């Protein structure tokens, strides 16, 4: 502690000596002015002081540390400002993603194309869709026919083709690719995002698409209403029609447009055949719980066999219309159809559909056995078909119809019970079938039935019915098909006399090779 000697001496010091004493007493060795403030000096740290203390004593390091702290605080604040909206979005909103491979994709697109009530000025500006896409379907229509598209949010346009026919186009305007906002009802807004993915999933190279719906979590009950309305619209659009599906690589795809349902009465089989088949299928559909209680696989198989043109495929189509089912067809001879693919398709069969495997004898007649290395080629093997129909890979809740023109060529393992539960021969046209078909085509003009008797007598005379007899001797039977009779009636739409006179055209023809 420095001592002021001028205050302790009993006599005053000369001015020069007083300055020297003051300089000697100053800690820094420099003269100080009386009354001037002195800056405190920090004593240097000893060499053995902690490293952190020595770094903090360094003004350069301390300043850099402060700047780093400020940068960290700024970055944290920035990340917080970014994360908070995302957090709020996750907590307050719900997203629903719909893939194009899902059946509801087209349903929801059709639902989004519906006209909606406009709100106020702000609502109209928010929900204004500037990116649109057009989906067009065409069909034949009679003169003055109105389009169904207007009932489903579309616009009907009819263009004349000839004098009595028109082509009707149903144009549906849908939200295009991008983000949109629609107003479902007052206070309920739905964000719509339609986008294409970079990958393709179909043979045509068409890019995969997704549709994402966003809404408030508190309004998520709107989703149930949305899908219910979309499904109702799709059901109404297909009302009175039968959808036919076909295998398209690893998935099922609709084969063209839905067909009009074929009335079951338009398919005329022999007496009692159609009724027994329909009753058996309906009994199976009503016995689901019986199968479950007894642990029996809930599936049933049918084999329809007989010559071509007898109505096997027509009956299946009419049965699907009667049950309000769709038809799922698989071509076993298709290139690239393998055992694994067949099993996958059968387990992914569309709901409420009848599985159809046509001409199974032709598909398996040239089947290849497995090579020594286990490779069997890109074809369906016999064991693969058996396993898909009734094995570990077989699905449940299935009605399967197999058709063939030659039942004698089928392996007994394929038609055993469990794989084929009911075998029905649909053969050549009988007298009963010819009579029913005549009534269907000419019943309105042949009221007394005399024309029908003449036609049946003519067919008997030509020996076109089994066990046709004439002159006490059995004639050689020349069977004909119901398809041939139908073709005859269609050629003579307005003339039953012409049908009777041309009955000899029903005799099956034999074509001989021409000699050059």
CSV table of N, CA and C in Angstrom, one decimal, residues 382-497:
chain,number,residue,atom,x,y,z
A,382,UNK,N,-48.2,-77.3,-63.5
A,382,UNK,CA,-49.4,-78.0,-63.0
A,382,UNK,C,-49.5,-77.9,-61.5
A,383,UNK,N,-48.3,-78.2,-60.9
A,383,UNK,CA,-48.3,-78.1,-59.4
A,383,UNK,C,-48.6,-76.7,-58.9
A,384,UNK,N,-48.1,-75.7,-59.6
A,384,UNK,CA,-48.3,-74.3,-59.2
A,384,UNK,C,-49.8,-74.0,-59.3
A,385,UNK,N,-50.5,-74.5,-60.3
A,385,UNK,CA,-52.0,-74.3,-60.4
A,385,UNK,C,-52.7,-75.0,-59.3
A,386,UNK,N,-52.3,-76.2,-59.0
A,386,UNK,CA,-53.0,-76.9,-57.9
A,386,UNK,C,-52.8,-76.2,-56.6
A,387,UNK,N,-51.6,-75.7,-56.3
A,387,UNK,CA,-51.3,-75.0,-55.1
A,387,UNK,C,-52.1,-73.7,-55.0
A,388,UNK,N,-52.3,-73.0,-56.1
A,388,UNK,CA,-53.0,-71.8,-56.1
A,388,UNK,C,-54.5,-72.0,-55.9
A,389,UNK,N,-55.0,-73.1,-56.4
A,389,UNK,CA,-56.4,-73.3,-56.2
A,389,UNK,C,-56.8,-73.9,-54.8
A,390,UNK,N,-55.9,-74.8,-54.3
A,390,UNK,CA,-56.2,-75.4,-53.1
A,390,UNK,C,-54.9,-75.8,-52.4
A,391,UNK,N,-54.2,-74.9,-51.8
A,391,UNK,CA,-53.0,-75.2,-51.2
A,391,UNK,C,-52.7,-74.1,-50.2
A,392,UNK,N,-51.4,-74.1,-49.7
A,392,UNK,CA,-51.0,-73.1,-48.7
A,392,UNK,C,-51.1,-71.7,-49.3
A,393,UNK,N,-51.0,-71.6,-50.7
A,393,UNK,CA,-51.0,-70.2,-51.3
A,393,UNK,C,-52.4,-69.8,-51.7
A,394,UNK,N,-53.4,-70.7,-51.5
A,394,UNK,CA,-54.8,-70.4,-51.9
A,394,UNK,C,-55.4,-69.4,-51.0
A,395,UNK,N,-56.2,-68.5,-51.6
A,395,UNK,CA,-56.9,-67.5,-50.8
A,395,UNK,C,-58.2,-68.0,-50.3
A,396,UNK,N,-58.9,-67.1,-49.6
A,396,UNK,CA,-60.2,-67.5,-49.0
A,396,UNK,C,-61.3,-66.6,-49.7
A,397,UNK,N,-62.5,-66.9,-49.4
A,397,UNK,CA,-63.7,-66.1,-49.9
A,397,UNK,C,-63.6,-66.0,-51.4
A,398,UNK,N,-63.7,-67.2,-52.1
A,398,UNK,CA,-63.5,-67.2,-53.5
A,398,UNK,C,-64.5,-68.1,-54.2
A,399,UNK,N,-65.0,-67.7,-55.3
A,399,UNK,CA,-65.8,-68.5,-56.2
A,399,UNK,C,-65.0,-68.6,-57.5
A,400,UNK,N,-64.7,-69.8,-57.9
A,400,UNK,CA,-63.8,-70.0,-59.1
A,400,UNK,C,-64.6,-70.8,-60.1
A,401,UNK,N,-64.5,-70.4,-61.4
A,401,UNK,CA,-65.1,-71.2,-62.5
A,401,UNK,C,-64.0,-71.6,-63.5
A,402,UNK,N,-63.9,-72.8,-63.7
A,402,UNK,CA,-62.9,-73.3,-64.7
A,402,UNK,C,-63.7,-73.8,-65.9
A,403,UNK,N,-63.3,-73.5,-67.1
A,403,UNK,CA,-64.0,-73.9,-68.3
A,403,UNK,C,-63.0,-74.7,-69.2
A,404,UNK,N,-63.6,-75.7,-69.9
A,404,UNK,CA,-62.8,-76.5,-70.9
A,404,UNK,C,-63.7,-77.1,-71.9
A,405,UNK,N,-63.1,-77.3,-73.1
A,405,UNK,CA,-63.9,-78.0,-74.1
A,405,UNK,C,-63.6,-79.5,-74.1
A,406,UNK,N,-62.6,-79.9,-73.3
A,406,UNK,CA,-62.2,-81.4,-73.3
A,406,UNK,C,-62.0,-81.7,-71.9
A,407,UNK,N,-63.0,-82.1,-71.1
A,407,UNK,CA,-62.8,-82.5,-69.7
A,407,UNK,C,-62.0,-83.8,-69.6
A,408,UNK,N,-62.0,-84.6,-70.6
A,408,UNK,CA,-61.2,-85.9,-70.5
A,408,UNK,C,-59.7,-85.7,-70.5
A,409,UNK,N,-59.3,-84.5,-70.9
A,409,UNK,CA,-57.8,-84.2,-70.9
A,409,UNK,C,-57.3,-83.6,-69.6
A,410,UNK,N,-58.2,-83.4,-68.7
A,410,UNK,CA,-57.8,-82.8,-67.4
A,410,UNK,C,-57.3,-83.9,-66.4
A,411,UNK,N,-56.3,-83.6,-65.7
A,411,UNK,CA,-55.8,-84.5,-64.7
A,411,UNK,C,-56.8,-84.7,-63.5
A,412,UNK,N,-57.0,-85.9,-63.1
A,412,UNK,CA,-57.9,-86.1,-61.9
A,412,UNK,C,-57.6,-85.3,-60.7
A,413,UNK,N,-56.3,-84.9,-60.5
A,413,UNK,CA,-55.9,-84.1,-59.4
A,413,UNK,C,-56.4,-82.7,-59.4
A,414,UNK,N,-56.7,-82.2,-60.6
A,414,UNK,CA,-57.2,-80.9,-60.8
A,414,UNK,C,-58.7,-80.8,-60.5
A,415,UNK,N,-59.4,-81.8,-60.8
A,415,UNK,CA,-60.9,-81.8,-60.7
A,415,UNK,C,-61.4,-82.6,-59.4
A,416,UNK,N,-60.5,-82.8,-58.5
A,416,UNK,CA,-61.0,-83.5,-57.3
A,416,UNK,C,-61.8,-82.6,-56.4
A,417,UNK,N,-62.6,-83.1,-55.5
A,417,UNK,CA,-63.4,-82.2,-54.6
A,417,UNK,C,-62.4,-81.4,-53.8
A,418,UNK,N,-62.8,-80.1,-53.6
A,418,UNK,CA,-61.9,-79.2,-52.9
A,418,UNK,C,-61.3,-78.2,-53.8
A,419,UNK,N,-61.0,-78.7,-55.0
A,419,UNK,CA,-60.6,-77.8,-56.1
A,419,UNK,C,-61.8,-77.5,-57.1
A,420,UNK,N,-62.4,-78.6,-57.4
A,420,UNK,CA,-63.7,-78.5,-58.2
A,420,UNK,C,-64.8,-79.2,-57.5
A,421,UNK,N,-65.7,-78.5,-56.9
A,421,UNK,CA,-66.7,-79.0,-56.1
A,421,UNK,C,-68.0,-79.4,-56.9
A,422,UNK,N,-68.1,-78.9,-58.1
A,422,UNK,CA,-69.3,-79.2,-58.9
A,422,UNK,C,-68.9,-79.2,-60.4
A,423,UNK,N,-69.2,-80.3,-61.1
A,423,UNK,CA,-68.9,-80.3,-62.5
A,423,UNK,C,-70.2,-80.4,-63.3
A,424,UNK,N,-70.3,-79.5,-64.3
A,424,UNK,CA,-71.6,-79.5,-65.1
A,424,UNK,C,-71.2,-79.4,-66.5
A,425,UNK,N,-71.9,-80.3,-67.3
A,425,UNK,CA,-71.7,-80.3,-68.7
A,425,UNK,C,-72.7,-79.4,-69.4
A,426,UNK,N,-72.2,-78.5,-70.2
A,426,UNK,CA,-73.1,-77.6,-70.9
A,426,UNK,C,-72.9,-78.0,-72.4
A,427,UNK,N,-73.8,-78.8,-72.9
A,427,UNK,CA,-73.6,-79.5,-74.2
A,427,UNK,C,-74.3,-78.8,-75.3
A,428,UNK,N,-74.6,-79.6,-76.4
A,428,UNK,CA,-75.2,-79.1,-77.6
A,428,UNK,C,-76.6,-78.7,-77.3
A,429,UNK,N,-77.1,-77.9,-78.3
A,429,UNK,CA,-78.5,-77.4,-78.1
A,429,UNK,C,-79.5,-78.5,-78.1
A,430,UNK,N,-80.4,-78.5,-77.2
A,430,UNK,CA,-81.5,-79.4,-77.1
A,430,UNK,C,-82.8,-78.8,-77.6
A,431,UNK,N,-83.8,-79.7,-77.7
A,431,UNK,CA,-85.1,-79.2,-78.1
A,431,UNK,C,-85.7,-78.1,-77.1
A,432,UNK,N,-85.4,-78.4,-75.8
A,432,UNK,CA,-85.9,-77.4,-74.8
A,432,UNK,C,-85.2,-76.0,-75.0
A,433,UNK,N,-83.9,-76.0,-75.2
A,433,UNK,CA,-83.2,-74.7,-75.4
A,433,UNK,C,-83.7,-74.0,-76.7
A,434,UNK,N,-83.9,-74.8,-77.8
A,434,UNK,CA,-84.3,-74.2,-79.1
A,434,UNK,C,-85.7,-73.6,-78.9
A,435,UNK,N,-86.6,-74.2,-78.1
A,435,UNK,CA,-87.9,-73.7,-77.9
A,435,UNK,C,-87.9,-72.4,-77.1
A,436,UNK,N,-87.1,-72.4,-76.0
A,436,UNK,CA,-87.0,-71.2,-75.2
A,436,UNK,C,-86.3,-70.0,-76.0
A,437,UNK,N,-85.4,-70.3,-76.8
A,437,UNK,CA,-84.7,-69.2,-77.6
A,437,UNK,C,-85.7,-68.7,-78.6
A,438,UNK,N,-86.5,-69.5,-79.2
A,438,UNK,CA,-87.5,-69.0,-80.2
A,438,UNK,C,-88.5,-68.1,-79.4
A,439,UNK,N,-89.0,-68.5,-78.3
A,439,UNK,CA,-89.9,-67.7,-77.5
A,439,UNK,C,-89.3,-66.3,-77.2
A,440,UNK,N,-88.0,-66.3,-76.9
A,440,UNK,CA,-87.4,-65.1,-76.5
A,440,UNK,C,-87.2,-64.1,-77.7
A,441,UNK,N,-87.0,-64.7,-78.9
A,441,UNK,CA,-86.8,-63.8,-80.1
A,441,UNK,C,-88.1,-63.5,-80.8
A,442,UNK,N,-89.0,-64.5,-80.9
A,442,UNK,CA,-90.2,-64.3,-81.7
A,442,UNK,C,-91.5,-64.5,-80.9
A,443,UNK,N,-91.4,-64.5,-79.6
A,443,UNK,CA,-92.6,-64.7,-78.8
A,443,UNK,C,-93.6,-63.6,-79.0
A,444,UNK,N,-93.3,-62.4,-79.4
A,444,UNK,CA,-94.2,-61.3,-79.5
A,444,UNK,C,-95.0,-61.4,-80.8
A,445,UNK,N,-94.4,-62.1,-81.8
A,445,UNK,CA,-95.1,-62.2,-83.1
A,445,UNK,C,-95.7,-63.6,-83.3
A,446,UNK,N,-95.1,-64.6,-82.7
A,446,UNK,CA,-95.6,-65.9,-82.8
A,446,UNK,C,-96.4,-66.2,-81.6
A,447,UNK,N,-97.6,-65.6,-81.5
A,447,UNK,CA,-98.4,-65.7,-80.3
A,447,UNK,C,-99.0,-67.1,-80.1
A,448,UNK,N,-99.4,-67.7,-81.1
A,448,UNK,CA,-100.0,-69.0,-81.0
A,448,UNK,C,-99.0,-70.2,-81.0
A,449,UNK,N,-97.8,-69.9,-81.2
A,449,UNK,CA,-96.7,-70.9,-81.1
A,449,UNK,C,-96.6,-71.8,-82.3
A,450,UNK,N,-97.3,-71.6,-83.4
A,450,UNK,CA,-97.3,-72.5,-84.5
A,450,UNK,C,-95.9,-72.3,-85.2
A,451,UNK,N,-95.4,-71.1,-85.3
A,451,UNK,CA,-94.1,-71.0,-85.9
A,451,UNK,C,-93.0,-71.7,-85.1
A,452,UNK,N,-93.1,-71.7,-83.8
A,452,UNK,CA,-92.1,-72.5,-83.0
A,452,UNK,C,-92.2,-74.0,-83.3
A,453,UNK,N,-93.4,-74.5,-83.4
A,453,UNK,CA,-93.5,-75.9,-83.7
A,453,UNK,C,-92.9,-76.3,-85.1
A,454,UNK,N,-93.2,-75.4,-86.1
A,454,UNK,CA,-92.6,-75.6,-87.4
A,454,UNK,C,-91.1,-75.6,-87.4
A,455,UNK,N,-90.5,-74.7,-86.6
A,455,UNK,CA,-89.1,-74.6,-86.5
A,455,UNK,C,-88.5,-75.8,-85.8
A,456,UNK,N,-89.1,-76.2,-84.7
A,456,UNK,CA,-88.6,-77.4,-84.0
A,456,UNK,C,-88.7,-78.7,-84.9
A,457,UNK,N,-89.8,-78.7,-85.6
A,457,UNK,CA,-90.0,-79.9,-86.5
A,457,UNK,C,-88.9,-79.9,-87.6
A,458,UNK,N,-88.6,-78.7,-88.1
A,458,UNK,CA,-87.5,-78.6,-89.1
A,458,UNK,C,-86.2,-79.1,-88.6
A,459,UNK,N,-85.9,-78.7,-87.3
A,459,UNK,CA,-84.6,-79.1,-86.7
A,459,UNK,C,-84.6,-80.6,-86.5
A,460,UNK,N,-85.8,-81.2,-86.1
A,460,UNK,CA,-85.9,-82.6,-85.9
A,460,UNK,C,-85.6,-83.3,-87.3
A,461,UNK,N,-86.2,-82.8,-88.3
A,461,UNK,CA,-86.0,-83.3,-89.6
A,461,UNK,C,-84.5,-83.3,-90.1
A,462,UNK,N,-83.8,-82.3,-89.7
A,462,UNK,CA,-82.4,-82.2,-90.1
A,462,UNK,C,-81.5,-83.0,-89.1
A,463,UNK,N,-82.1,-83.6,-88.1
A,463,UNK,CA,-81.3,-84.4,-87.2
A,463,UNK,C,-80.4,-83.6,-86.3
A,464,UNK,N,-80.8,-82.4,-85.9
A,464,UNK,CA,-80.0,-81.5,-85.1
A,464,UNK,C,-80.2,-81.6,-83.6
A,465,UNK,N,-81.1,-82.5,-83.2
A,465,UNK,CA,-81.3,-82.8,-81.8
A,465,UNK,C,-80.8,-84.2,-81.5
A,466,UNK,N,-80.3,-84.4,-80.3
A,466,UNK,CA,-79.9,-85.7,-79.9
A,466,UNK,C,-81.0,-86.7,-79.8
A,467,UNK,N,-80.8,-87.9,-80.4
A,467,UNK,CA,-81.9,-88.9,-80.4
A,467,UNK,C,-83.0,-88.5,-81.3
A,468,UNK,N,-82.7,-87.7,-82.3
A,468,UNK,CA,-83.8,-87.4,-83.3
A,468,UNK,C,-84.1,-88.6,-84.1
A,469,UNK,N,-85.4,-88.9,-84.2
A,469,UNK,CA,-85.9,-90.1,-84.9
A,469,UNK,C,-86.8,-89.7,-86.1
A,470,UNK,N,-86.7,-90.4,-87.1
A,470,UNK,CA,-87.6,-90.2,-88.2
A,470,UNK,C,-87.7,-91.5,-89.0
A,471,UNK,N,-88.9,-91.8,-89.4
A,471,UNK,CA,-89.2,-93.0,-90.2
A,471,UNK,C,-88.8,-94.3,-89.5
A,472,UNK,N,-88.9,-94.3,-88.1
A,472,UNK,CA,-88.6,-95.4,-87.3
A,472,UNK,C,-87.2,-95.7,-87.2
A,473,UNK,N,-86.3,-95.0,-87.8
A,473,UNK,CA,-84.8,-95.2,-87.7
A,473,UNK,C,-84.2,-94.0,-87.0
A,474,UNK,N,-83.2,-94.2,-86.2
A,474,UNK,CA,-82.4,-93.2,-85.6
A,474,UNK,C,-81.5,-92.5,-86.6
A,475,UNK,N,-81.7,-91.2,-86.8
A,475,UNK,CA,-80.9,-90.5,-87.7
A,475,UNK,C,-79.5,-90.2,-87.1
A,476,UNK,N,-78.6,-89.9,-88.0
A,476,UNK,CA,-77.3,-89.5,-87.6
A,476,UNK,C,-77.4,-88.1,-87.0
A,477,UNK,N,-76.9,-88.0,-85.8
A,477,UNK,CA,-77.1,-86.7,-85.1
A,477,UNK,C,-76.0,-85.8,-85.5
A,478,UNK,N,-76.5,-84.6,-85.9
A,478,UNK,CA,-75.6,-83.5,-86.3
A,478,UNK,C,-75.9,-82.3,-85.3
A,479,UNK,N,-75.2,-82.4,-84.2
A,479,UNK,CA,-75.5,-81.5,-83.1
A,479,UNK,C,-75.2,-80.0,-83.6
A,480,UNK,N,-75.9,-79.1,-83.0
A,480,UNK,CA,-75.6,-77.7,-83.2
A,480,UNK,C,-75.5,-77.0,-81.9
A,481,UNK,N,-75.1,-75.8,-81.9
A,481,UNK,CA,-74.9,-75.1,-80.6
A,481,UNK,C,-75.9,-74.0,-80.4
A,482,UNK,N,-76.1,-73.5,-79.2
A,482,UNK,CA,-77.0,-72.4,-79.0
A,482,UNK,C,-76.4,-71.1,-79.6
A,483,UNK,N,-75.1,-71.0,-79.8
A,483,UNK,CA,-74.5,-69.8,-80.4
A,483,UNK,C,-75.0,-69.8,-81.9
A,484,UNK,N,-75.0,-71.0,-82.6
A,484,UNK,CA,-75.5,-71.0,-84.0
A,484,UNK,C,-76.9,-70.6,-84.1
A,485,UNK,N,-77.8,-71.1,-83.2
A,485,UNK,CA,-79.2,-70.8,-83.2
A,485,UNK,C,-79.4,-69.3,-83.0
A,486,UNK,N,-78.6,-68.7,-82.1
A,486,UNK,CA,-78.7,-67.3,-81.8
A,486,UNK,C,-78.3,-66.5,-83.0
A,487,UNK,N,-77.2,-66.9,-83.7
A,487,UNK,CA,-76.8,-66.2,-84.9
A,487,UNK,C,-77.8,-66.3,-86.0
A,488,UNK,N,-78.5,-67.4,-86.1
A,488,UNK,CA,-79.6,-67.5,-87.1
A,488,UNK,C,-80.8,-66.5,-86.8
A,489,UNK,N,-81.1,-66.5,-85.5
A,489,UNK,CA,-82.2,-65.6,-85.2
A,489,UNK,C,-81.8,-64.1,-85.3
A,490,UNK,N,-80.6,-63.8,-85.0
A,490,UNK,CA,-80.1,-62.4,-85.2
A,490,UNK,C,-80.1,-62.0,-86.7
A,491,UNK,N,-79.8,-63.0,-87.6
A,491,UNK,CA,-79.8,-62.7,-89.0
A,491,UNK,C,-81.2,-62.4,-89.5
A,492,UNK,N,-82.2,-63.1,-88.9
A,492,UNK,CA,-83.6,-62.9,-89.3
A,492,UNK,C,-84.3,-62.2,-88.2
A,493,UNK,N,-83.9,-61.0,-87.8
A,493,UNK,CA,-84.6,-60.3,-86.7
A,493,UNK,C,-86.1,-60.1,-86.9
A,494,UNK,N,-86.5,-59.8,-88.1
A,494,UNK,CA,-87.9,-59.4,-88.3
A,494,UNK,C,-88.6,-60.5,-89.2
A,495,UNK,N,-88.0,-61.6,-89.3
A,495,UNK,CA,-88.7,-62.6,-90.2
A,495,UNK,C,-88.5,-64.0,-89.6
A,496,UNK,N,-89.5,-64.5,-88.9
A,496,UNK,CA,-89.4,-65.9,-88.4
A,496,UNK,C,-89.5,-66.9,-89.5
A,497,UNK,N,-90.2,-66.5,-90.6
A,497,UNK,CA,-90.2,-67.5,-91.7
A,497,UNK,C,-88.8,-67.6,-92.3
